[in-house]
């Protein structure tokens, strides 16, 4: 997700050193391999993102690493990707249609690069993919569970490190302050320590603007996180990346790019899934994605992100979209009135919305 007032100069200067995100064109598989390499090659500043040089606003520089073909497409003859990422006139990066897209069409799917269950869902959902568990063992409140052996194997990139530390103080800090994003920072730190992720994994994402009060609160969380690792005898080179600057920088990016995962529980109808996600209690955790984070906001969106059974995201068109039109999602509850939406977006995402609906005063 991107702040609407991001300057073009910030966008054009994003690339630094070894970051290389190449064009997909029509070869999704080839791009997917290169993108994984590019993520590892990130070496730019944690605070000042830099983009590829010489990118024009009409030139795509990133396309989905995941499925972008329509659901009814012939797998033997996939069509061209229906989206591309390019620069907008006023909102930084954006996602655009490369062809006409019909109402309800699947734009693409996306797997998260970072997840964590909410504290209230720790023992009722899969610790990796956030799928709701059929049975939960309340007799072992300290244990975590997985929905499958595959998820358990995938979680080895953070699970072994996480289980060595006592997180009671850190979790109590999150719980008492109503915080959820520090849990994602904790998980990423464990992934970095185990070698499953690079410390600069999220550097490409736009960070939030932070107030002194926010930074002070983050510093408290950093101290608790670092102490949890030190008390479990994790220190030295393994923890060299875990500086206050890294913690605040990652949390600033997660703050405006994380999605609250609200499972639709198997609904296939888009409108039903929209209704199912209205209540906050539907949230089972939070996740960060790469491509979905490039969608800009609109209070009358033409696209929507849904979750059916786990944290695998599905982005669909809410109405017909013309070729070249920007695809936008709504970051908040679109049923709120104008003033409430503006206040929520300003405080939560750092920008004032100038979409047609807001400009009309609706």
Coordinates of N, CA and C in Angstrom, one line a residue, residues 89-292:
X89 N 0.4 9.2 -11.7 CA 0.7 10.7 -11.8 C 0.9 11.2 -10.4
X90 N 0.2 10.7 -9.4 CA 0.3 11.3 -8.0 C 0.4 10.4 -6.9
X91 N 0.3 9.0 -7.1 CA 0.2 8.1 -6.0 C 1.4 7.1 -6.0
X92 N 2.5 7.4 -6.6 CA 3.6 6.5 -6.7 C 3.3 5.3 -7.6
X93 N 3.6 4.1 -7.1 CA 3.3 2.9 -7.9 C 1.9 2.6 -7.9
X94 N 1.4 1.9 -8.9 CA 0.1 1.5 -9.0 C 0.0 0.3 -9.9
X95 N -1.1 -0.4 -9.8 CA -1.4 -1.6 -10.6 C -2.4 -1.3 -11.7
X96 N -2.0 -1.6 -13.0 CA -2.9 -1.3 -14.1 C -3.3 -2.5 -14.9
X97 N -4.4 -2.4 -15.6 CA -4.9 -3.5 -16.4 C -4.2 -3.5 -17.7
X98 N -3.7 -4.6 -18.2 CA -3.1 -4.7 -19.5 C -4.1 -5.1 -20.6
X99 N -5.3 -5.4 -20.2 CA -6.4 -5.7 -21.2 C -7.7 -5.5 -20.5
X100 N -8.8 -5.6 -21.2 CA -10.1 -5.4 -20.5 C -10.3 -6.6 -19.6
X101 N -10.8 -6.3 -18.4 CA -11.1 -7.2 -17.3 C -12.5 -7.2 -17.0
X102 N -13.1 -8.4 -16.8 CA -14.6 -8.4 -16.6 C -14.9 -8.5 -15.1
X103 N -16.1 -8.1 -14.7 CA -16.5 -8.2 -13.3 C -16.3 -9.6 -12.8
X104 N -15.7 -9.7 -11.6 CA -15.6 -11.0 -10.9 C -14.4 -11.8 -11.4
X105 N -13.6 -11.3 -12.4 CA -12.5 -12.0 -12.9 C -11.3 -12.0 -11.9
X106 N -10.7 -13.2 -11.8 CA -9.5 -13.3 -10.9 C -8.3 -12.6 -11.5
X107 N -7.8 -11.6 -10.9 CA -6.7 -10.8 -11.4 C -5.4 -11.6 -11.1
X108 N -5.2 -12.1 -9.9 CA -4.1 -12.9 -9.6 C -4.2 -13.4 -8.2
X109 N -3.4 -14.4 -7.9 CA -3.3 -14.9 -6.5 C -2.0 -14.5 -5.9
X110 N -1.8 -14.5 -4.6 CA -0.6 -14.1 -4.0 C -0.4 -14.9 -2.7
X111 N 0.8 -15.4 -2.5 CA 1.1 -16.0 -1.2 C 1.9 -15.0 -0.4
X112 N 1.6 -15.0 0.9 CA 2.3 -14.0 1.8 C 3.8 -14.2 1.9
X113 N 4.5 -13.2 2.1 CA 5.9 -13.3 2.4 C 6.1 -13.3 3.9
X114 N 5.1 -13.0 4.7 CA 5.2 -12.9 6.1 C 3.8 -13.0 6.7
X115 N 3.6 -13.8 7.7 CA 2.3 -14.0 8.4 C 2.5 -14.1 9.9
X116 N 1.4 -13.9 10.6 CA 1.4 -14.2 12.1 C 0.0 -14.2 12.5
X117 N -0.4 -15.2 13.3 CA -1.8 -15.3 13.8 C -2.0 -14.1 14.8
X118 N -3.2 -13.7 15.0 CA -3.5 -12.8 16.1 C -3.4 -13.5 17.4
X119 N -3.1 -12.8 18.5 CA -2.9 -13.5 19.7 C -4.1 -14.3 20.2
X120 N -5.3 -13.8 19.8 CA -6.5 -14.5 20.2 C -6.7 -15.8 19.4
X121 N -6.0 -15.9 18.3 CA -6.2 -17.0 17.4 C -5.0 -18.0 17.4
X122 N -4.1 -17.8 18.3 CA -2.9 -18.6 18.2 C -3.1 -20.1 18.2
X123 N -4.1 -20.5 18.9 CA -4.3 -22.0 19.1 C -5.5 -22.5 18.3
X124 N -6.1 -21.6 17.5 CA -7.3 -22.0 16.7 C -7.0 -22.0 15.2
X125 N -5.8 -21.5 14.8 CA -5.5 -21.4 13.3 C -4.1 -22.0 13.1
X126 N -3.8 -22.4 11.9 CA -2.5 -22.9 11.5 C -1.5 -21.8 11.8
X127 N -0.4 -22.2 12.4 CA 0.6 -21.2 12.8 C 1.4 -20.7 11.6
X128 N 1.2 -21.3 10.4 CA 1.9 -20.8 9.2 C 0.9 -20.2 8.2
X129 N -0.1 -20.9 7.8 CA -1.0 -20.3 6.7 C -2.3 -19.7 7.3
X130 N -2.5 -19.8 8.6 CA -3.7 -19.2 9.2 C -5.0 -19.9 8.9
X131 N -5.0 -21.0 8.3 CA -6.2 -21.8 8.1 C -6.8 -22.2 9.5
X132 N -8.1 -22.1 9.6 CA -8.7 -22.5 10.8 C -8.6 -24.0 11.1
X133 N -8.2 -24.4 12.3 CA -8.0 -25.8 12.6 C -9.4 -26.4 13.0
X134 N -9.5 -27.7 12.6 CA -10.7 -28.4 12.9 C -10.9 -28.6 14.4
X135 N -9.8 -28.9 15.0 CA -9.8 -29.1 16.5 C -8.6 -28.4 17.1
X136 N -8.8 -27.9 18.3 CA -7.8 -27.1 19.0 C -7.6 -27.8 20.4
X137 N -6.4 -28.0 20.7 CA -6.1 -28.6 22.0 C -5.9 -27.5 23.1
X138 N -6.9 -27.3 23.8 CA -6.9 -26.2 24.9 C -6.1 -26.6 26.1
X139 N -5.8 -27.9 26.2 CA -5.0 -28.4 27.3 C -3.6 -28.1 27.3
X140 N -3.1 -27.6 26.1 CA -1.7 -27.2 25.9 C -1.6 -25.8 25.3
X141 N -1.9 -24.8 26.2 CA -2.0 -23.5 25.7 C -0.7 -22.9 25.2
X142 N 0.5 -23.5 25.5 CA 1.7 -23.0 25.0 C 2.1 -23.6 23.6
X143 N 1.4 -24.6 23.2 CA 1.8 -25.2 21.9 C 1.1 -24.5 20.7
X144 N 1.7 -24.7 19.6 CA 1.1 -24.2 18.3 C 0.9 -25.3 17.4
X145 N -0.1 -25.2 16.5 CA -0.4 -26.3 15.6 C -0.4 -25.9 14.2
X146 N -0.3 -26.9 13.3 CA -0.3 -26.7 11.9 C -1.4 -27.5 11.2
X147 N -1.9 -27.0 10.1 CA -3.0 -27.7 9.4 C -2.5 -28.9 8.6
X148 N -1.2 -28.9 8.3 CA -0.7 -30.0 7.5 C 0.8 -30.1 7.7
X149 N 1.4 -31.2 7.2 CA 2.8 -31.5 7.4 C 3.6 -30.5 6.5
X150 N 3.0 -30.1 5.4 CA 3.6 -29.1 4.5 C 3.8 -27.8 5.2
X151 N 2.8 -27.3 5.9 CA 2.9 -26.1 6.6 C 3.9 -26.1 7.7
X152 N 4.0 -27.3 8.4 CA 4.9 -27.5 9.4 C 6.3 -27.4 8.9
X153 N 6.6 -28.0 7.7 CA 7.9 -28.0 7.1 C 8.2 -26.6 6.7
X154 N 7.2 -25.8 6.1 CA 7.5 -24.5 5.7 C 7.8 -23.6 6.8
X155 N 7.3 -23.9 8.0 CA 7.5 -23.0 9.2 C 8.8 -23.2 9.9
X156 N 9.6 -24.2 9.4 CA 10.9 -24.5 10.0 C 11.8 -23.2 9.9
X157 N 11.5 -22.4 8.9 CA 12.3 -21.2 8.7 C 12.2 -20.2 9.9
X158 N 11.2 -20.4 10.7 CA 11.1 -19.5 11.9 C 10.8 -20.2 13.2
X159 N 10.1 -21.4 13.1 CA 9.6 -22.1 14.2 C 10.7 -22.4 15.3
X160 N 11.7 -23.0 14.8 CA 12.8 -23.5 15.7 C 13.4 -22.3 16.5
X161 N 13.6 -21.2 15.9 CA 14.1 -20.0 16.5 C 13.1 -19.4 17.5
X162 N 11.9 -19.3 17.1 CA 10.8 -18.8 17.9 C 10.6 -19.6 19.2
X163 N 10.7 -20.9 19.1 CA 10.5 -21.7 20.2 C 11.6 -21.7 21.3
X164 N 12.7 -21.1 21.0 CA 13.8 -21.0 21.9 C 13.7 -19.9 22.9
X165 N 12.8 -18.9 22.6 CA 12.7 -17.7 23.4 C 11.4 -17.7 24.2
X166 N 11.4 -17.0 25.3 CA 10.2 -16.7 26.1 C 9.6 -15.4 25.6
X167 N 8.4 -15.5 25.0 CA 7.8 -14.3 24.4 C 6.7 -13.7 25.3
X168 N 6.6 -14.1 26.5 CA 5.5 -13.6 27.4 C 5.6 -12.1 27.5
X169 N 6.7 -11.5 27.8 CA 6.8 -10.1 28.0 C 6.5 -9.3 26.7
X170 N 7.0 -9.9 25.6 CA 6.7 -9.2 24.3 C 5.3 -9.3 23.9
X171 N 4.7 -10.5 24.1 CA 3.3 -10.7 23.8 C 2.4 -9.8 24.7
X172 N 2.8 -9.7 26.0 CA 2.0 -8.9 26.9 C 2.1 -7.4 26.5
X173 N 3.2 -7.0 26.0 CA 3.4 -5.6 25.5 C 2.5 -5.4 24.3
X174 N 2.4 -6.3 23.4 CA 1.5 -6.2 22.3 C 0.0 -6.2 22.7
X175 N -0.3 -7.1 23.6 CA -1.7 -7.3 24.0 C -2.1 -6.0 24.8
X176 N -1.3 -5.5 25.7 CA -1.8 -4.4 26.6 C -1.8 -3.1 25.8
X177 N -1.1 -3.0 24.7 CA -1.1 -1.8 23.9 C -2.0 -2.0 22.6
X178 N -2.6 -3.1 22.5 CA -3.4 -3.3 21.3 C -2.6 -3.4 20.0
X179 N -1.4 -3.9 20.0 CA -0.5 -3.9 18.9 C -0.5 -5.3 18.2
X180 N -0.4 -5.3 16.9 CA -0.4 -6.6 16.2 C 0.8 -6.7 15.3
X181 N 1.3 -5.6 14.8 CA 2.4 -5.6 13.8 C 3.8 -6.0 14.4
X182 N 4.0 -5.7 15.7 CA 5.3 -6.2 16.2 C 5.4 -7.7 16.2
X183 N 4.3 -8.4 16.1 CA 4.4 -9.9 16.0 C 5.0 -10.3 14.7
X184 N 4.7 -9.5 13.6 CA 5.2 -9.8 12.3 C 6.7 -9.5 12.3
X185 N 7.1 -8.4 13.0 CA 8.6 -8.1 13.1 C 9.3 -9.3 13.8
X186 N 8.7 -9.7 14.8 CA 9.3 -10.9 15.6 C 9.5 -12.1 14.6
X187 N 8.5 -12.4 13.9 CA 8.6 -13.5 13.0 C 9.6 -13.3 11.9
X188 N 9.7 -12.1 11.3 CA 10.7 -11.8 10.3 C 12.1 -12.0 10.9
X189 N 12.3 -11.5 12.1 CA 13.6 -11.6 12.8 C 14.0 -13.0 12.9
X190 N 13.1 -13.9 13.3 CA 13.4 -15.3 13.4 C 13.7 -15.9 12.1
X191 N 13.0 -15.5 11.0 CA 13.3 -16.0 9.7 C 14.7 -15.6 9.2
X192 N 15.1 -14.4 9.5 CA 16.4 -13.9 9.2 C 17.5 -14.7 9.9
X193 N 17.3 -14.9 11.2 CA 18.3 -15.6 12.0 C 18.4 -17.1 11.5
X194 N 17.4 -17.7 11.0 CA 17.4 -19.0 10.6 C 17.9 -19.1 9.1
X195 N 18.1 -18.0 8.5 CA 18.6 -18.0 7.1 C 17.5 -18.2 6.1
X196 N 16.2 -18.1 6.5 CA 15.1 -18.3 5.6 C 14.7 -17.0 4.9
X197 N 15.2 -15.9 5.3 CA 14.8 -14.6 4.7 C 16.0 -13.6 4.9
X198 N 16.0 -12.6 4.0 CA 17.0 -11.6 4.1 C 16.6 -10.5 5.0
X199 N 17.4 -9.8 5.7 CA 17.1 -8.8 6.6 C 16.4 -7.6 5.9
X200 N 16.7 -7.4 4.6 CA 16.1 -6.4 3.8 C 14.9 -6.8 2.9
X201 N 14.2 -7.9 3.4 CA 13.2 -8.5 2.6 C 12.1 -7.5 2.2
X202 N 11.8 -6.6 3.1 CA 10.6 -5.6 2.9 C 11.1 -4.2 2.5
X203 N 12.3 -4.1 2.1 CA 12.8 -2.7 1.9 C 12.2 -2.1 0.7
X204 N 11.6 -2.9 -0.3 CA 11.0 -2.3 -1.4 C 9.6 -1.6 -1.1
X205 N 9.1 -2.0 0.0 CA 7.8 -1.4 0.4 C 7.9 0.0 1.0
X206 N 6.9 0.8 0.7 CA 6.9 2.2 1.2 C 6.7 2.2 2.7
X207 N 7.5 2.9 3.5 CA 7.3 3.0 5.0 C 6.3 4.1 5.3
X208 N 5.7 3.9 6.5 CA 4.8 4.9 7.1 C 5.6 6.1 7.6
X209 N 4.9 7.2 7.7 CA 5.5 8.4 8.4 C 5.3 8.2 9.9
X210 N 6.3 8.4 10.6 CA 6.2 8.1 12.1 C 6.3 9.3 12.9
X211 N 5.5 9.4 13.9 CA 5.6 10.5 14.9 C 6.6 10.1 16.0
X212 N 7.1 11.1 16.7 CA 8.0 10.8 17.9 C 7.3 9.8 18.8
X213 N 6.0 9.9 19.0 CA 5.3 9.0 20.0 C 5.4 7.6 19.5
X214 N 5.2 7.4 18.1 CA 5.2 6.1 17.5 C 6.6 5.5 17.7
X215 N 7.6 6.3 17.4 CA 9.0 5.8 17.5 C 9.4 5.4 19.0
X216 N 8.9 6.2 19.9 CA 9.1 5.9 21.3 C 8.5 4.6 21.7
X217 N 7.3 4.3 21.2 CA 6.6 3.0 21.5 C 7.3 1.9 20.8
X218 N 7.8 2.1 19.6 CA 8.6 1.1 18.9 C 9.9 0.8 19.6
X219 N 10.5 1.8 20.2 CA 11.8 1.5 20.9 C 11.6 0.6 22.1
X220 N 10.4 0.7 22.7 CA 10.1 -0.2 23.8 C 10.0 -1.6 23.3
X221 N 9.3 -1.8 22.2 CA 9.1 -3.1 21.6 C 10.4 -3.7 21.2
X222 N 11.3 -2.8 20.6 CA 12.6 -3.3 20.2 C 13.4 -3.9 21.4
X223 N 13.4 -3.2 22.5 CA 14.1 -3.6 23.7 C 13.6 -5.0 24.2
X224 N 12.3 -5.2 24.1 CA 11.7 -6.4 24.6 C 12.1 -7.6 23.6
X225 N 12.0 -7.3 22.3 CA 12.4 -8.3 21.3 C 13.9 -8.7 21.5
X226 N 14.7 -7.7 21.6 CA 16.1 -8.0 21.7 C 16.5 -8.8 23.0
X227 N 15.8 -8.4 24.1 CA 16.1 -9.1 25.3 C 15.6 -10.6 25.3
X228 N 14.5 -10.8 24.6 CA 14.0 -12.2 24.5 C 15.0 -13.1 23.8
X229 N 15.6 -12.5 22.8 CA 16.7 -13.3 22.1 C 17.9 -13.5 22.9
X230 N 18.3 -12.4 23.6 CA 19.5 -12.5 24.4 C 19.3 -13.5 25.6
X231 N 18.2 -13.4 26.2 CA 17.9 -14.3 27.3 C 17.8 -15.8 26.9
X232 N 17.6 -16.0 25.6 CA 17.6 -17.4 25.1 C 19.0 -17.8 24.5
X233 N 20.0 -16.9 24.8 CA 21.4 -17.2 24.3 C 21.6 -17.0 22.8
X234 N 20.8 -16.2 22.2 CA 21.0 -15.9 20.8 C 21.6 -14.5 20.7
X235 N 22.8 -14.4 20.3 CA 23.5 -13.1 20.2 C 24.6 -13.2 19.2
X236 N 25.4 -12.2 19.2 CA 26.6 -12.2 18.3 C 26.2 -12.0 16.8
X237 N 26.9 -12.6 15.9 CA 26.7 -12.4 14.5 C 25.2 -12.8 14.1
X238 N 24.7 -13.8 14.7 CA 23.3 -14.2 14.4 C 22.3 -13.1 14.6
X239 N 22.6 -12.1 15.5 CA 21.7 -11.1 15.8 C 22.2 -9.7 15.4
X240 N 23.2 -9.7 14.5 CA 23.9 -8.4 14.2 C 23.0 -7.5 13.4
X241 N 22.0 -8.0 12.7 CA 21.1 -7.2 11.9 C 20.1 -6.5 12.8
X242 N 19.8 -7.0 14.0 CA 18.7 -6.6 14.8 C 19.1 -5.3 15.5
X243 N 19.1 -4.2 14.8 CA 19.4 -2.9 15.4 C 18.1 -2.2 15.6
X244 N 18.1 -1.1 16.4 CA 16.9 -0.3 16.5 C 16.4 0.3 15.2
X245 N 17.4 0.7 14.3 CA 17.0 1.2 13.0 C 16.3 0.2 12.2
X246 N 16.8 -1.1 12.2 CA 16.1 -2.1 11.4 C 14.7 -2.4 12.0
X247 N 14.6 -2.5 13.3 CA 13.3 -2.8 13.9 C 12.3 -1.7 13.5
X248 N 12.6 -0.4 13.7 CA 11.7 0.7 13.4 C 11.4 0.7 11.9
X249 N 12.5 0.5 11.0 CA 12.3 0.6 9.6 C 11.3 -0.5 9.1
X250 N 11.5 -1.7 9.6 CA 10.6 -2.8 9.2 C 9.2 -2.6 9.7
X251 N 9.0 -2.1 11.0 CA 7.7 -1.9 11.5 C 7.0 -0.7 10.8
X252 N 7.8 0.3 10.3 CA 7.2 1.4 9.6 C 6.6 0.9 8.2
X253 N 7.3 -0.1 7.6 CA 6.8 -0.7 6.4 C 5.6 -1.6 6.6
X254 N 5.7 -2.4 7.6 CA 4.6 -3.3 7.9 C 3.3 -2.5 8.3
X255 N 3.5 -1.4 9.0 CA 2.4 -0.6 9.5 C 1.4 -0.3 8.4
X256 N 1.9 0.1 7.1 CA 0.9 0.5 6.1 C 0.8 -0.5 5.0
X257 N 1.5 -1.7 5.1 CA 1.5 -2.7 4.0 C 0.9 -4.0 4.5
X258 N 0.7 -4.2 5.8 CA 0.1 -5.5 6.2 C -1.4 -5.5 6.0
X259 N -1.9 -6.7 5.7 CA -3.3 -6.9 5.5 C -3.9 -7.7 6.7
X260 N -5.1 -7.4 7.1 CA -5.7 -8.1 8.2 C -6.5 -9.3 7.5
X261 N -6.1 -10.5 7.9 CA -6.7 -11.7 7.2 C -8.0 -12.0 7.8
X262 N -9.0 -11.9 7.0 CA -10.4 -12.3 7.4 C -10.9 -13.4 6.4
X263 N -11.0 -14.6 6.9 CA -11.3 -15.7 6.1 C -12.8 -15.7 5.8
X264 N -13.1 -15.9 4.5 CA -14.5 -16.0 4.1 C -15.1 -17.3 4.3
X265 N -14.3 -18.3 4.8 CA -14.8 -19.6 5.2 C -15.4 -20.5 4.1
X266 N -14.8 -20.3 2.9 CA -15.2 -21.2 1.8 C -16.2 -20.6 0.9
X267 N -16.7 -19.3 1.1 CA -17.6 -18.7 0.2 C -16.9 -18.4 -1.2
X268 N -17.5 -18.8 -2.2 CA -17.0 -18.6 -3.6 C -17.6 -17.3 -4.2
X269 N -18.7 -16.9 -3.7 CA -19.3 -15.7 -4.3 C -18.7 -14.5 -3.7
X270 N -18.3 -13.6 -4.5 CA -17.5 -12.4 -4.1 C -18.3 -11.5 -3.1
X271 N -19.6 -11.3 -3.4 CA -20.4 -10.5 -2.5 C -20.6 -11.1 -1.1
X272 N -20.7 -12.4 -1.1 CA -20.9 -13.1 0.1 C -19.6 -13.0 1.0
X273 N -18.5 -13.1 0.3 CA -17.2 -13.0 1.0 C -17.0 -11.6 1.5
X274 N -17.5 -10.6 0.8 CA -17.4 -9.2 1.3 C -18.2 -9.0 2.6
X275 N -19.4 -9.6 2.6 CA -20.2 -9.5 3.8 C -19.6 -10.2 4.9
X276 N -18.9 -11.4 4.6 CA -18.4 -12.2 5.7 C -17.2 -11.5 6.4
X277 N -16.6 -10.5 5.8 CA -15.4 -9.9 6.3 C -15.6 -8.6 7.0
X278 N -16.9 -8.2 7.2 CA -17.2 -6.9 7.8 C -16.8 -6.9 9.2
X279 N -17.1 -7.9 10.0 CA -16.8 -7.9 11.4 C -15.3 -8.1 11.7
X280 N -14.8 -7.3 12.6 CA -13.4 -7.4 13.0 C -13.0 -8.7 13.6
X281 N -14.0 -9.3 14.2 CA -13.8 -10.6 14.9 C -13.4 -11.7 13.8
X282 N -13.7 -11.4 12.6 CA -13.4 -12.4 11.5 C -11.9 -12.6 11.3
X283 N -11.1 -11.6 11.8 CA -9.7 -11.6 11.5 C -9.0 -12.7 12.3
X284 N -8.1 -13.5 11.6 CA -7.4 -14.5 12.2 C -5.9 -14.2 12.4
X285 N -5.5 -13.1 11.7 CA -4.1 -12.8 11.8 C -3.8 -11.7 10.8
X286 N -2.5 -11.5 10.5 CA -2.1 -10.4 9.6 C -1.0 -11.0 8.7
X287 N -0.8 -10.4 7.5 CA 0.1 -10.9 6.6 C 0.6 -9.7 5.7
X288 N 1.8 -9.9 5.2 CA 2.4 -9.0 4.2 C 2.6 -9.7 2.9
X289 N 2.3 -9.0 1.8 CA 2.5 -9.5 0.5 C 3.3 -8.5 -0.3
X290 N 3.9 -9.0 -1.4 CA 4.6 -8.1 -2.3 C 3.7 -7.4 -3.3
X291 N 3.2 -8.1 -4.3 CA 2.4 -7.4 -5.3 C 1.1 -6.8 -4.8
X292 N 0.3 -7.4 -3.9 CA -0.9 -6.7 -3.4 C -0.5 -5.4 -2.7

